[in-house]
Short mmCIF file of N, CA and C in Angstrom, two decimals:
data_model
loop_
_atom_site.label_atom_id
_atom_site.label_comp_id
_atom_site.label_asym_id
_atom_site.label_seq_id
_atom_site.Cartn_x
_atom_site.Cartn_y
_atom_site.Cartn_z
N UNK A 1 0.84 -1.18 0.00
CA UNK A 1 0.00 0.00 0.00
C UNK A 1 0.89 1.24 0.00
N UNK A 2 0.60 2.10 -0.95
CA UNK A 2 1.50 3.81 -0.78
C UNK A 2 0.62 4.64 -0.65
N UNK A 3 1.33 5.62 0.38
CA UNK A 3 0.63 6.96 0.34
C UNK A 3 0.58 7.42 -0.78
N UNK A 4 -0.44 8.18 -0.83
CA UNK A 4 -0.46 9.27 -2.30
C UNK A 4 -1.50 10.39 -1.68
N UNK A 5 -2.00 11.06 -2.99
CA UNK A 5 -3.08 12.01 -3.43
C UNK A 5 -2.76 12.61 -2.13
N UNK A 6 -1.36 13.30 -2.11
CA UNK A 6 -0.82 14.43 -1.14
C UNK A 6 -1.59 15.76 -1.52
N UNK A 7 -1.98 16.74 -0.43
CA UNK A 7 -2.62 17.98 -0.70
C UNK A 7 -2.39 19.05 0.71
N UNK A 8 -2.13 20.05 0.27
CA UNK A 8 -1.63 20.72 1.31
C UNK A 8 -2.56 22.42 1.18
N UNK A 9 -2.70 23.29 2.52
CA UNK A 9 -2.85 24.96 2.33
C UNK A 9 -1.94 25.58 1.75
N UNK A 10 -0.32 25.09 1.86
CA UNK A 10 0.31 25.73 1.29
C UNK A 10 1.13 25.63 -0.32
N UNK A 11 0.78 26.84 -0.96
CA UNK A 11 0.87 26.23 -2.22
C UNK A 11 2.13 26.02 -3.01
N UNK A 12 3.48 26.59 -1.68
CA UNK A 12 5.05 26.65 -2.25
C UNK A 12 5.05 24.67 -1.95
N UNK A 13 4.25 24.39 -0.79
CA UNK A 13 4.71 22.64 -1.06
C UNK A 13 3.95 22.19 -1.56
N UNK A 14 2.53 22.50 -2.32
CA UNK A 14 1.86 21.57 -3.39
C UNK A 14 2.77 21.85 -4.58
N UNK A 15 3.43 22.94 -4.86
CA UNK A 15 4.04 22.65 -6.56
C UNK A 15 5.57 21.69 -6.03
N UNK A 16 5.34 21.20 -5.12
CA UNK A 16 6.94 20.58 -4.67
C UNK A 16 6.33 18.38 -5.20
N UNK A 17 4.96 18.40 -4.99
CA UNK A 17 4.43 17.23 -4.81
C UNK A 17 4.29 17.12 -6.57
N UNK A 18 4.97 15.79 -6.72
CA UNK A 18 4.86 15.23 -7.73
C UNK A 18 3.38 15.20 -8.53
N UNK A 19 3.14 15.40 -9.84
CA UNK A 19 1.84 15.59 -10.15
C UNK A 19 1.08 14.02 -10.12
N UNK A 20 1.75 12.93 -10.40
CA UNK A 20 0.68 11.57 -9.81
C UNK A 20 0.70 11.64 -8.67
N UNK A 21 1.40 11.73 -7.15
CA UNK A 21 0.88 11.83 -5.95
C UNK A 21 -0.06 13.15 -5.73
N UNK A 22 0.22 14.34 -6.68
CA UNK A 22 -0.73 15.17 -6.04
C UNK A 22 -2.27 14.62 -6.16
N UNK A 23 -3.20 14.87 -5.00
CA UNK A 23 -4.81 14.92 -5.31
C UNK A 23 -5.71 15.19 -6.44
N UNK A 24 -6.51 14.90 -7.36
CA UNK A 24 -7.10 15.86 -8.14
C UNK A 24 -8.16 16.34 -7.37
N UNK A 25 -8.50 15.79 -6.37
CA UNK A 25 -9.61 16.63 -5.83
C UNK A 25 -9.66 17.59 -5.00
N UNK A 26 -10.26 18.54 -5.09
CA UNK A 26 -10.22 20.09 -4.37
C UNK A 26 -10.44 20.11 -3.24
N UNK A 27 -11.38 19.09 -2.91
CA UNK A 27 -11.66 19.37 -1.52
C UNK A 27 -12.18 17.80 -0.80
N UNK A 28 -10.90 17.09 -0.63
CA UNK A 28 -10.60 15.65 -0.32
C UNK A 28 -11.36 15.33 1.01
N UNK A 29 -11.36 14.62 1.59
CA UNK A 29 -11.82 14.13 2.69
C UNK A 29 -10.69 13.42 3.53
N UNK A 30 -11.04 14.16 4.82
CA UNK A 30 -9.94 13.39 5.92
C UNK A 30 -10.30 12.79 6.97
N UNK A 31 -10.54 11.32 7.34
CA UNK A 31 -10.73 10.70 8.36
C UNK A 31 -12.77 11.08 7.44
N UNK A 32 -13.26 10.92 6.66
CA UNK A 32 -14.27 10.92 5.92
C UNK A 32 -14.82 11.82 5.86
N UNK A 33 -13.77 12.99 6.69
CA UNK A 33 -14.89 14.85 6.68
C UNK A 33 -14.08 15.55 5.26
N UNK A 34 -15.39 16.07 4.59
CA UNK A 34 -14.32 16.68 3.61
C UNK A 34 -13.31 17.90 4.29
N UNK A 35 -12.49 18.62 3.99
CA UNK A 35 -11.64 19.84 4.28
C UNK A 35 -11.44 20.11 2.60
N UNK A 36 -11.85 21.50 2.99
CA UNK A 36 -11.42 22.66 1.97
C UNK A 36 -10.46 23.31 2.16
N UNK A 37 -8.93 23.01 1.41
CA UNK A 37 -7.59 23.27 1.81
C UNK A 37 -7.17 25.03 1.29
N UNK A 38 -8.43 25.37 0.76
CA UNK A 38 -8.11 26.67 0.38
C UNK A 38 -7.95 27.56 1.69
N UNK A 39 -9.32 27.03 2.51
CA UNK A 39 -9.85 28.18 3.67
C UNK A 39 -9.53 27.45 4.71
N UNK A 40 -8.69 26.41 4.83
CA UNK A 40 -8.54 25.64 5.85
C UNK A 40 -9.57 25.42 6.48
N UNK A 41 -10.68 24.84 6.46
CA UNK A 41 -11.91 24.48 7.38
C UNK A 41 -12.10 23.22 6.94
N UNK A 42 -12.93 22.38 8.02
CA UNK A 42 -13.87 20.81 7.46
C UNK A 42 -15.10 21.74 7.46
N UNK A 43 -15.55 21.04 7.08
CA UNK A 43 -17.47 20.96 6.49
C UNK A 43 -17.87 20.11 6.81
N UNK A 44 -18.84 20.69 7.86
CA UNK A 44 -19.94 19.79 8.41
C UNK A 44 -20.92 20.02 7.16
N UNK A 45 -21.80 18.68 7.62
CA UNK A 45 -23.30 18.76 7.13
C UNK A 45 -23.97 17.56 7.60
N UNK A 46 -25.33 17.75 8.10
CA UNK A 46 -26.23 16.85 8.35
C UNK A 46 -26.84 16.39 7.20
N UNK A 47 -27.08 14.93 6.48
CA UNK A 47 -27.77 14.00 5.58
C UNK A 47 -28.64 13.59 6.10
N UNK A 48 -30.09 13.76 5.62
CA UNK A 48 -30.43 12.70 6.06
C UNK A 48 -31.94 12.66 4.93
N UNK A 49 -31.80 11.14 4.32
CA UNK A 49 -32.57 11.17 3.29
C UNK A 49 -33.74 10.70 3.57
N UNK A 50 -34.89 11.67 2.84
CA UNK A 50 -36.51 11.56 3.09
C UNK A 50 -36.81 9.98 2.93
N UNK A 51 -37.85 9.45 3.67
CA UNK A 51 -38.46 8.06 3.55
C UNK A 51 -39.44 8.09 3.89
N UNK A 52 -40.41 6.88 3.42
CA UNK A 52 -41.62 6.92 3.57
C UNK A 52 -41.60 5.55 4.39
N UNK A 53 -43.12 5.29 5.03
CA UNK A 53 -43.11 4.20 5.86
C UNK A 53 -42.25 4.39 6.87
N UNK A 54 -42.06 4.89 7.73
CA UNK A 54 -41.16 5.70 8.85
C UNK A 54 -41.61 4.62 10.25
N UNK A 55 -40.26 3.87 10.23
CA UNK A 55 -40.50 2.78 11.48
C UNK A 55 -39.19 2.86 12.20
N UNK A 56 -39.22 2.22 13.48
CA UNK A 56 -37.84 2.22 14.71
C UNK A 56 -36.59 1.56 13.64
N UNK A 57 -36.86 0.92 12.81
CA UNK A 57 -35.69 0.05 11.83
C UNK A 57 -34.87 1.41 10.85
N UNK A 58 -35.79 2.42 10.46
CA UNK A 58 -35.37 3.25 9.22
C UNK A 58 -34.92 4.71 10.00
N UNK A 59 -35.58 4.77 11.48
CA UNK A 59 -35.48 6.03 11.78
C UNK A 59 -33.45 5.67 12.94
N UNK A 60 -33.26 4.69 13.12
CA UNK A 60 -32.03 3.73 13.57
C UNK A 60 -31.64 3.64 12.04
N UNK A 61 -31.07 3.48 11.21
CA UNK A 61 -30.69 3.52 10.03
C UNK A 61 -30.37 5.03 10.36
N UNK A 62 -31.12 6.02 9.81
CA UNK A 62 -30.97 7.08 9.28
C UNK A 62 -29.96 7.69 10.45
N UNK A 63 -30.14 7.54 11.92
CA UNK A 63 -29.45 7.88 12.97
C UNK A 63 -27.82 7.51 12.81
N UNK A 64 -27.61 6.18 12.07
CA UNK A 64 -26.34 5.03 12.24
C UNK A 64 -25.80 6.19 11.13
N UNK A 65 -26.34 6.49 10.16
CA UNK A 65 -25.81 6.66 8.93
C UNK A 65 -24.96 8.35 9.07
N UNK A 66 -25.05 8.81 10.07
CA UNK A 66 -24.16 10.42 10.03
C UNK A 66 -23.01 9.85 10.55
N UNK A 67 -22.35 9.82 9.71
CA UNK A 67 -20.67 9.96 10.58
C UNK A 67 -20.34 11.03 10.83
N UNK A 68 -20.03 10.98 12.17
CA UNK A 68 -19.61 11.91 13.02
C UNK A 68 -18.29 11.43 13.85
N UNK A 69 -17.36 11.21 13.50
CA UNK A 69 -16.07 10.76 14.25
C UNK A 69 -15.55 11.58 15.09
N UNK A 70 -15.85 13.26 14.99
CA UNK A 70 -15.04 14.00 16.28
C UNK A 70 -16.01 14.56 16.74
N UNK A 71 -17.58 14.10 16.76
CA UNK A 71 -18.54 14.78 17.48
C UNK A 71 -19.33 15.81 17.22
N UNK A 72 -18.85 16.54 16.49
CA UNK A 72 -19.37 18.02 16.11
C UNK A 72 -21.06 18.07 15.86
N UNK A 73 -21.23 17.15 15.54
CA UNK A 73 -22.85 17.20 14.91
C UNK A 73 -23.50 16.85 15.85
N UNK A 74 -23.08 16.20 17.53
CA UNK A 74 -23.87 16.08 18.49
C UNK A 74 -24.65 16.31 19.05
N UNK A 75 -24.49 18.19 19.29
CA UNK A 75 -25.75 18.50 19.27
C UNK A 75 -27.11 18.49 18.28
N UNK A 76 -26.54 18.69 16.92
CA UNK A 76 -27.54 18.53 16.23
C UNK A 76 -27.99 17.32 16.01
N UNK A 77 -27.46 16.33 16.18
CA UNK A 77 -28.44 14.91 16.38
C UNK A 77 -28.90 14.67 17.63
N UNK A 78 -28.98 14.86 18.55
CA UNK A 78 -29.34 14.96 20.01
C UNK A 78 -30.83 14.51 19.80
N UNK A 79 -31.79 16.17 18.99
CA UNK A 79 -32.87 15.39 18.94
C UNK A 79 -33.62 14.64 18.12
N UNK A 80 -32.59 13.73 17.07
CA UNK A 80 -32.97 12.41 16.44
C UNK A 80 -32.57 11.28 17.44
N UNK A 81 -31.79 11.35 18.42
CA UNK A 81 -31.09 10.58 19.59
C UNK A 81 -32.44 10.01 20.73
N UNK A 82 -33.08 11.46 20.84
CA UNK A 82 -33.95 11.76 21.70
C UNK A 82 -35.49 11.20 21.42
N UNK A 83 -35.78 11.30 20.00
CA UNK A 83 -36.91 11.09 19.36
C UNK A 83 -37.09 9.28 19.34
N UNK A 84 -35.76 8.35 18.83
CA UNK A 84 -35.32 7.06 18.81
C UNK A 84 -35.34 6.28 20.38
N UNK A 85 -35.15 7.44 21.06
CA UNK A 85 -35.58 6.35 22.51
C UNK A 85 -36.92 6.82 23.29
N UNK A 86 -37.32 7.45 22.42
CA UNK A 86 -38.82 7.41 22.68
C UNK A 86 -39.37 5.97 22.23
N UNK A 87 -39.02 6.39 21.19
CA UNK A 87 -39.44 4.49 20.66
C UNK A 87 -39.45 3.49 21.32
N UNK A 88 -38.17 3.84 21.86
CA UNK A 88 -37.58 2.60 22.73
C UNK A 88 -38.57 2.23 23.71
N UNK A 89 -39.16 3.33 24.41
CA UNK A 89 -39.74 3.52 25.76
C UNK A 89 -40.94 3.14 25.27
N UNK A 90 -41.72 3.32 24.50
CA UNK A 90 -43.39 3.05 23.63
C UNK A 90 -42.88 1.81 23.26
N UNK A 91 -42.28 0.97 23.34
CA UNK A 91 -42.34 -0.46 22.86
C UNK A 91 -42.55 -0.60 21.23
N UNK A 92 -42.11 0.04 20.57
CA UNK A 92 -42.47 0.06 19.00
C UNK A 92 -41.66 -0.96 18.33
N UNK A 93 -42.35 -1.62 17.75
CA UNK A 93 -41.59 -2.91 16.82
C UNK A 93 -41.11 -2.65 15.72
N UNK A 94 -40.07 -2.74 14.84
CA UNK A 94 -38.81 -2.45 14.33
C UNK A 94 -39.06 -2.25 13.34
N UNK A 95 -40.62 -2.62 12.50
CA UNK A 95 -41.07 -2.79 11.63
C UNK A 95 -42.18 -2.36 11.75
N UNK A 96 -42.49 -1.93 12.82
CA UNK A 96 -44.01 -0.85 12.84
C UNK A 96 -43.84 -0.01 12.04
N UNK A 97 -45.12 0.48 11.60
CA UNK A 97 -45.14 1.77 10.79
C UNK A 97 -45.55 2.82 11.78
N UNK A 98 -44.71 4.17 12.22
CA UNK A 98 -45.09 4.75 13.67
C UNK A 98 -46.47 5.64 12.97
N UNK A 99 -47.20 5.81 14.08
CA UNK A 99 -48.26 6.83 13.93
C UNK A 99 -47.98 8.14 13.00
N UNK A 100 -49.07 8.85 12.39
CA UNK A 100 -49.02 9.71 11.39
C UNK A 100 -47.98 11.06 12.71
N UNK A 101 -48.68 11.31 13.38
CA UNK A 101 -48.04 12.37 14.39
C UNK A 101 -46.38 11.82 14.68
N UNK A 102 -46.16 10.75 14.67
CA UNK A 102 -45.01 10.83 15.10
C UNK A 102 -43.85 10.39 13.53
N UNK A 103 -44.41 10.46 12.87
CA UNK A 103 -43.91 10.64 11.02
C UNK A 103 -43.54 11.78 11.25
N UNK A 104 -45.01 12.43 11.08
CA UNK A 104 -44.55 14.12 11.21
C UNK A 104 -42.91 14.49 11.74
N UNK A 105 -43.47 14.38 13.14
CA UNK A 105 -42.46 14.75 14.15
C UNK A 105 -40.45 14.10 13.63
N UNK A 106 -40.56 12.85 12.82
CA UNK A 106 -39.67 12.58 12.74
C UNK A 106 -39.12 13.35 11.19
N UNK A 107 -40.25 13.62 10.20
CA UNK A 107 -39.49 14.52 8.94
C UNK A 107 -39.23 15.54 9.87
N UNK A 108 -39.65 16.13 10.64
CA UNK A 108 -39.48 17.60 10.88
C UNK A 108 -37.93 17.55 11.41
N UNK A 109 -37.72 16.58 12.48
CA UNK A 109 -36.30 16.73 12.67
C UNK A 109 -35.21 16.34 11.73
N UNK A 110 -35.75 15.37 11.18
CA UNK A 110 -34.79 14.96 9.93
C UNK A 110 -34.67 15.71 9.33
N UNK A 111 -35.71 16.55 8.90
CA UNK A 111 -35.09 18.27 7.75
C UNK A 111 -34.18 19.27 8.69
N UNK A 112 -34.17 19.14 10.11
CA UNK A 112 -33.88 20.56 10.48
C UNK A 112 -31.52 19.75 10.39
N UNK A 113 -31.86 18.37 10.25
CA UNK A 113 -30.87 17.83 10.58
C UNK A 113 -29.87 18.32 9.06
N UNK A 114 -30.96 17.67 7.91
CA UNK A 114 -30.29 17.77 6.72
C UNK A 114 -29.85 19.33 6.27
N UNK A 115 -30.45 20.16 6.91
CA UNK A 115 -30.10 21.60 6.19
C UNK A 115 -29.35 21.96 7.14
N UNK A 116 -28.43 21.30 8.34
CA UNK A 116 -27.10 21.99 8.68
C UNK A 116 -25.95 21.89 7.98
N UNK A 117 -25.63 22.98 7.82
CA UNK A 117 -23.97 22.97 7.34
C UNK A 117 -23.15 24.09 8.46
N UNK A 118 -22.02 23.35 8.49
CA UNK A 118 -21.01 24.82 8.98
C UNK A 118 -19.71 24.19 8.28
N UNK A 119 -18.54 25.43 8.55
CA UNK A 119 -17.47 25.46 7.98
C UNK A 119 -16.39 25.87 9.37
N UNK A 120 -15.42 24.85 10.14
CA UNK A 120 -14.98 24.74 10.95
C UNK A 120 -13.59 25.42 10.25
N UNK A 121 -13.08 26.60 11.06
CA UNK A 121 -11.68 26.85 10.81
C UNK A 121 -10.53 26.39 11.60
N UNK A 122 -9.53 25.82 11.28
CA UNK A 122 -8.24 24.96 11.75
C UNK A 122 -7.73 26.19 12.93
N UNK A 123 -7.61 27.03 12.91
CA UNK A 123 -7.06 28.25 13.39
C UNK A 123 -8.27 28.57 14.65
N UNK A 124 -7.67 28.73 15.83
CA UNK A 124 -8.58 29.44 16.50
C UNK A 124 -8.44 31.04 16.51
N UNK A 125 -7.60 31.67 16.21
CA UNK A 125 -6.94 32.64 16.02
C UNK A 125 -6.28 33.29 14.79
N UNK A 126 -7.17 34.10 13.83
CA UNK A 126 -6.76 34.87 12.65
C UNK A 126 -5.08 35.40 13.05
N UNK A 127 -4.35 34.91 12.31
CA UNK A 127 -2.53 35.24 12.58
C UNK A 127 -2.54 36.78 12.51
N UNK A 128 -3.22 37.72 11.60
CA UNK A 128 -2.91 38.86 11.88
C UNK A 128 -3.56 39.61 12.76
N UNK A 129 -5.02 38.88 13.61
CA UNK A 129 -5.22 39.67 14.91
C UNK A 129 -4.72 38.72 16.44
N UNK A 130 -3.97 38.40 15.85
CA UNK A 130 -3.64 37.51 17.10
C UNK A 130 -2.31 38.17 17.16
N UNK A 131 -1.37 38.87 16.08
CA UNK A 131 0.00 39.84 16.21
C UNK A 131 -0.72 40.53 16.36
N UNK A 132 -1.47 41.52 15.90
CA UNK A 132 -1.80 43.10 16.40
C UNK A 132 -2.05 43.20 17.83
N UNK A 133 -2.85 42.21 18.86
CA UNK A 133 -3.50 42.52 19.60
C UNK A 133 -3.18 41.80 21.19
N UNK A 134 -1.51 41.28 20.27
CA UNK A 134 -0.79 40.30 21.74
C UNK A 134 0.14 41.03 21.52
N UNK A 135 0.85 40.62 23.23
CA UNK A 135 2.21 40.75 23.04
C UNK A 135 2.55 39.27 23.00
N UNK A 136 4.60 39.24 22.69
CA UNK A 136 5.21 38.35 23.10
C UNK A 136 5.13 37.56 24.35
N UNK A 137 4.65 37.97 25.24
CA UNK A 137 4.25 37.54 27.12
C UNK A 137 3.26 36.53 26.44
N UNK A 138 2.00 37.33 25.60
CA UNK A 138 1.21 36.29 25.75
C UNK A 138 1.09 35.29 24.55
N UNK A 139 2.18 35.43 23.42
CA UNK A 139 2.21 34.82 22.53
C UNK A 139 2.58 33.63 23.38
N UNK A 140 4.02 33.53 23.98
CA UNK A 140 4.47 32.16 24.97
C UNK A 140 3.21 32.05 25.80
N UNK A 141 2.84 32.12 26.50
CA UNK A 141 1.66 31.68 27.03
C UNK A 141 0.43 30.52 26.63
N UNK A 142 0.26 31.15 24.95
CA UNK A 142 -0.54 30.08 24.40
C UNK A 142 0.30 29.11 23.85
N UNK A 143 1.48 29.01 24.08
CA UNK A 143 2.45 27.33 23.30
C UNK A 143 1.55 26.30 24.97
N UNK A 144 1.84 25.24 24.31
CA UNK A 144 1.82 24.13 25.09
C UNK A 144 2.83 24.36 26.53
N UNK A 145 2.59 24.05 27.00
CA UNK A 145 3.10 23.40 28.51
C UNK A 145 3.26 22.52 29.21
N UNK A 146 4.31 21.83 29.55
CA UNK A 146 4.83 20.52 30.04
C UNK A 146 3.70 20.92 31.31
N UNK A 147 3.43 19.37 31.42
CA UNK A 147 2.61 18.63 32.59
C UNK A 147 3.35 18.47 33.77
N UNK A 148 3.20 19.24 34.94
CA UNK A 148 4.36 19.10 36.10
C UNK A 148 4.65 17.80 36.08
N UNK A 149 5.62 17.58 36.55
CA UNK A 149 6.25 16.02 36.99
C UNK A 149 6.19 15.61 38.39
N UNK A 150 5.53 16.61 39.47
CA UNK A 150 5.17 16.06 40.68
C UNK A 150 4.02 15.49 40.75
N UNK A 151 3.12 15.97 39.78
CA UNK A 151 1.63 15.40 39.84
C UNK A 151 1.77 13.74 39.27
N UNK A 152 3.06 13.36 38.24
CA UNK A 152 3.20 12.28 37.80
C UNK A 152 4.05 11.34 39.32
N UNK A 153 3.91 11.88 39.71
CA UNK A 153 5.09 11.08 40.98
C UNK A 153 4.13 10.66 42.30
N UNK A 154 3.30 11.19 42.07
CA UNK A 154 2.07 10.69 43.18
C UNK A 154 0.95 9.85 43.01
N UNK A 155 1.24 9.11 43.20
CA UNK A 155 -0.14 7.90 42.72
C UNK A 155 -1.04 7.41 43.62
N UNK A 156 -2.56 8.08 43.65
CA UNK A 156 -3.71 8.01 44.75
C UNK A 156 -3.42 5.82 44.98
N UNK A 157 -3.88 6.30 46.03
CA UNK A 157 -4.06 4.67 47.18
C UNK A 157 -5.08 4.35 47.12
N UNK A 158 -5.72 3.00 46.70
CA UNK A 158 -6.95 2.53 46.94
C UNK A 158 -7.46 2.24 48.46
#
């Protein structure tokens, strides 16, 4: 197996990447989230495709089916999370067809799910207001910081 379809923000080391390892795609996917390497951000978005016959089997499907690997969409699935153990609690069989009211109730969240998008930036901090508006004191401040080594030297007693 080789690495390839290398892609980078910066564009002095994409013309450095060989043109068969470079990507052709603009806006690749990492760990299955796309990232747009122009603006440095991932892109969220909630999917979730309309169905008819709306039962505990399809509305668990549609739930399984958001990948979400670092969480972000948590809150916004919360209340498809919330709606699914209702089910649970009403005893609904897997293959029921749920009541017209609770169809409803489940397009309604499923649309409010599918029309999220956001655009996450890598940066918590724009580089040129983060120089204008620090000093050096507090530039060191935000680097990382070693973990004392006395707290590693004490180990609680059962």
């Amino acid at each position: 197996m080789n690495l390839r379809e290398f892609l980078s923000n910066d564009e002095e080391f994409n013309s450095t990447i060989s043109q068969e390892d470079h990507t052709k795609n603009s806006c690749p996917e990492v760990l299955g989230i796309p990232w747009n390497s122009k603006s440095v951000t991932i892109i969220l978005s909630g999917k979730m495709a309309p169905n008819h016959g709306i039962t505990k089997r399809t509305v668990s499907q549609q739930l399984a089916s958001a990948y979400d690997p670092l969480g972000f969409l948590v809150p916004v699935l919360l209340p498809a999370k919330v709606f699914l153990q209702s089910l649970w609690k009403d005893e609904y069989g897997w293959d029921t067809e749920l009541p017209p009211n609770l169809q409803e109730q489940w397009r309604i969240i499923s649309s409010e799910i599918s029309t999220f998008y956001s655009e996450i930036k890598r940066q918590a901090f724009e580089r040129e207001t983060l120089a204008q508006s620090t000093s050096s004191q507090t530039l060191a401040n935000l680097q990382w910081q070693p973990v004392s080594t006395s707290a590693a030297r004490t180990r609680p007693t059962l």
